[in-house]
Structures are given as structure tokens and as C-alpha cells.
Amino acid sequence: MQVFTGIGVNGGIAIGQFSMYQRKVTEIVRKSVEDVDSELTRFQEALEKTVVHLRKLYEKAVSEVGEATAMIFEVHQMMIEDREYIASVENIIRAEKVNAEYAVDLTAINLSNIFSSMDNEYMKERAVDIKDVSKKLLSFLQDNASEEIKMNKPVILAADDLVPSETVQLDRTMILGFITQQGSANSHTAILARTMDIPAVVGVNIELNSELEGKLAVIDGFDGRVYIEPEQEVLMKLMKKQLQDNERKSLLKQLKGKESITKDGQVIKIYANIGNSEDIDSVLNNDAEGIGLFRSEFLYLKNDTYPTEEEQFVAYRTVAEKMSGKKVIIRTLDIGADKKVDYFNLDKEENPALGYRAIRICLDRNDLFKTQLRAIYRASMYGKISIMFPMIISLEEVRKIKVIIEEVKKELGEEGISFAEVELGIMIETPAAALISDILAKEVDFFSIGTNDLTQYTLAIDRQNQKLDKLYDPYHPAVLRLIDVVAHNAHDNGIWVGICGELAGDLTMTETFLQMEIDELSVAPSKVLALRNEVINFSSK
Ligand code: PEP
Ligand code: MG
């Protein structure tokens, strides 16, 4: 039995066979290049990224599992930093005037052949390592960020990392749980694991190799542990824990259909967050009272090109219809930072979280924004839709949005297309928006506080950075003060206020949010009933 630890990002026990996910390296084709220098630079850049990646894995492994296990990452690093390796790649690029991918691949084949032909058993084994580390280098070279992961039986997926676009495409009928070597607790991949209710542990110090394929594994998402081929006694304990979790969930099912009201009669709405229309079943099963955050960008992340107005209309209409008159708050496109889409052709940025993203892109690209707004307005005839806008920092942005909305409505009217009047709200996820929320409240129908980004921007802590997870503190008094200010400003101006960041589902905060008179909490579907339980059992006396 082997036990590894990481960060549990979604509670739950998963038991099943491991399936290794190696990000596919697109077929290596030999291409002639004119500009040899830029090919050499591409190779150098990919090499640097690979070294940084291996260094991080090594450091983490040393501190958590010791030098001996960590050595493998150091060996890999030494291999690609070896003068012979680098010289071979560069010589091939220069001499044959070919692309870096081809040169790396050829070097890996040549060197692994040399290793395989050695007499020494230890050296023979290095043939696999040179191929492994070259594959990693190739994935950086090809910028292979995302792809669909195929599974043909229920498995626990193990990967070096999963980006949001890969996670959102996981087949729910097959995925029992996942573990990744990298990742932070507040990334969108972690949020997706919670939304899709997949037990998951990230930042696990494990060497992923083909020997793990098919082995029995257990993920304990509650305490961030991963067991490989657990001993009988341990397995029994984990199975019991799984059973208890299931029993707890079925007890909570008794709260379905009940109002979320405290013992003193304070009512709070409990809504659910979704990423796409497939999440609706879970929303209905868990009896959410509405959808407080439909992260519409996942429609874009799943696609190879811009989803058309018609495609978006179908998705929004499906959700609105299935919710049968319950509120559905669609957040307009929040692309950027960790949510990257190739076809947007966005420039690489030094600080993507502070960069060109969300409403900033939409207000720049009217065509894109209007297509989405048209689809939402058309779908508004099929249910109770509201719209909210992400990453707001100023009154000017809100005013610009309203002008565009009027244009969209006018155009739809002229085309004879019906639409309903919808509530318009904004996300409060920047300190700027929180601090001018008294002004913004006069312009919109509601606020939804995005505590994930509000924490990131208030504390200047990158929510993606695993190293800073310990400092990422949504309970920081500065964050809580901002939430309180926003709640007051909303109510003083006669609008309602909700919270849709991860903190909304944190049961240790429910009392505080009730005291702040927050009107709505929007959480992962699987958390709705536990939150209702907390509310129903709360009394201020
Ligand atoms: C937030 O920032 O709290 C939020 C809900 O938006 P996202 O997590 O998608 O950035
Ligand atoms: Mg956000």
C-alpha cells in the first residue's frame, strides 16, 4: 500500500482503478523552417518551462515525501539540461533547418536507443526517463493546454494537471474521482470538481507512470489522501467512510422541498452554481431554489470555435425551461486568466488575472458580447432569466453595458423577436466595485459577490498559485468588511445581494452571512442541502 497526500478540493470517497492521463502530444511532423533562430528560441523557452516545472515537483516532493522519492524529478531535470541533450536538439534544428518538436523527438529516440543498448540495468531503465521528460518538453513546446479525455470504464483519473477546459469535459458517467500533481484549492478546476461533485485531490506528490495504470486506488477528498492498493483493513475503513457519507447525503435529501428559513423566521435563498446545462440534473436533485451563477464561459471552453447565437440560445433555453420558472442568473462571458480558449487568440500576459479578461473583452468586442446577449434575451421567453456581469470596476462599464443592452433589445424588437424584461446585476469581485457599491447599486437590480476573486484582489494573492494557498484567506477581515459594506449599500439602495463565490457554501460562515442579511447564497449543487440544514437549525437566540 502507498499513501500520498495533497489538497482535498471536494469531499467524497472514490474507489476504483487508476487511469493515467498523459496530455496528448500532437503528432510530431518534420517541418522545414526558414527562421532557425526563432526555432532555437522556442526550444529554449520550452526547456525553461520544463525545468521550472520539474524543479517545483522536486521541491514539493522533497518536503513531503523525502529526497529518495523526489530524486526522479531531479534526474529528469538533469537529463534535459545535459549539454549533450541540448546540443543534439540545437544541432538538428540548425543542420536540418527543422522545427524544434522534430529535433526534440529525434533526440529522445536516439538517446533512449543508446540507453536501451547498455549492459547496465540501471542505465537501461533511463531509456524510459528520457522519453518521459522529452514528452513533457514537447507538451510545453506545443502548448498542449487542453483536450477531451476519453474514458471507457469508470476510473479514477491521475494527471499532472487538469485545466478547466479539460475538467469541464470529463464524462460524468465514467469519472469516479481525480488526482493531479499540480493545482490549487481555489482554481477553476477545483471549483469544477465541486460543481460536478467529483471527489478530487490536487497537488499530490506522486510520480505518474504507466505502472499505476489499472491499480486499485482510493481517493479521500475529505482529508486529501490518495491510497494505492490499500491494505484490506484500510480499504474497509474507507468503504465505511464512503457509506457514512452516502447516508449523510440521503438524510439531507429529507430537506428537499423545505424552505430555507431559520428558527427565527429569517429566509435566505439557496441557489446553485453551474458550468453548463448538464449540471441541471444535480441542481434539481439537490432542490436548489434557483441558479445563482451560470458560468457561461464554459460553453466557450468546450468549443473549438465561438459558440453561435443559436447554440447559446439552446443552452440557455434548456436551463431556463428545466428550472421551470425558478430564477436562472446567467453570468456573461468571463474568459481570461486560467480560463483560456485558443480561438480567442489572446496575447500571453505577464499578469493574466489582472489582464484582458471578462467584461473588458466584451466591451471591446461588441460582436461577441451582442451575440451572447441576443441568445440570453431570446431564451428569456422560456423561464425566469437574469443577467449579471463579471469583473466590474467602474460606473462607466455598467453604463456602457446598459447602452449595449438597449441596442440589443432594439434590434431584437425590429426583427420581431420576442424577449422578456430581465433583472440586470453585477458581480462584486473587485475591491473597486465593493468600495463604490453605493454608486453602482443605483444602476442595477442586484449584486452577487464573487468571494473567490474578491479575496484574490483584496489580498493580492493569486488564487492559482499553489504556494500561496495558505495565504489565500477568504476569512480575512478586509474581505469580510468589504462583503458587509456591499450588503449595506445594496439594502440602503433597495436592491438584493447574494454571494456566489466558494465562501457561500462554507458552513462556518452561514451565521455571519445571515447576520449580514445576505439575501441569497449560491453554492455547488451538492452543497445546497447541507447549507439548508445549517439555515434551518440556526437561531439567533
Ligand atoms: C468569484 O470570483 O467568486 C466567482 C464566483 O467567479 P469565478 O470563480 O468564476 O471567478
Ligand atoms: Mg470571479
CSV table of C-alpha atoms in Angstrom, one decimal, residues 33 162 179 233 295 297 312 319 419 453 525:
chain,number,residue,atom,x,y,z
A,33,VAL,CA,11.8,26.2,-41.1
A,162,LEU,CA,-6.1,19.4,-15.5
A,179,ILE,CA,-6.0,13.4,-8.6
A,233,GLU,CA,-8.2,-3.1,6.8
A,295,ARG,CA,-20.6,30.3,-15.6
A,297,GLU,CA,-17.7,30.8,-20.3
A,312,GLN,CA,-26.0,29.5,-26.9
A,319,VAL,CA,-31.6,25.6,-18.5
A,419,PHE,CA,-38.0,38.7,-25.2
A,453,ASP,CA,-11.8,36.9,-6.9
A,525,PRO,CA,-25.3,21.8,-6.3
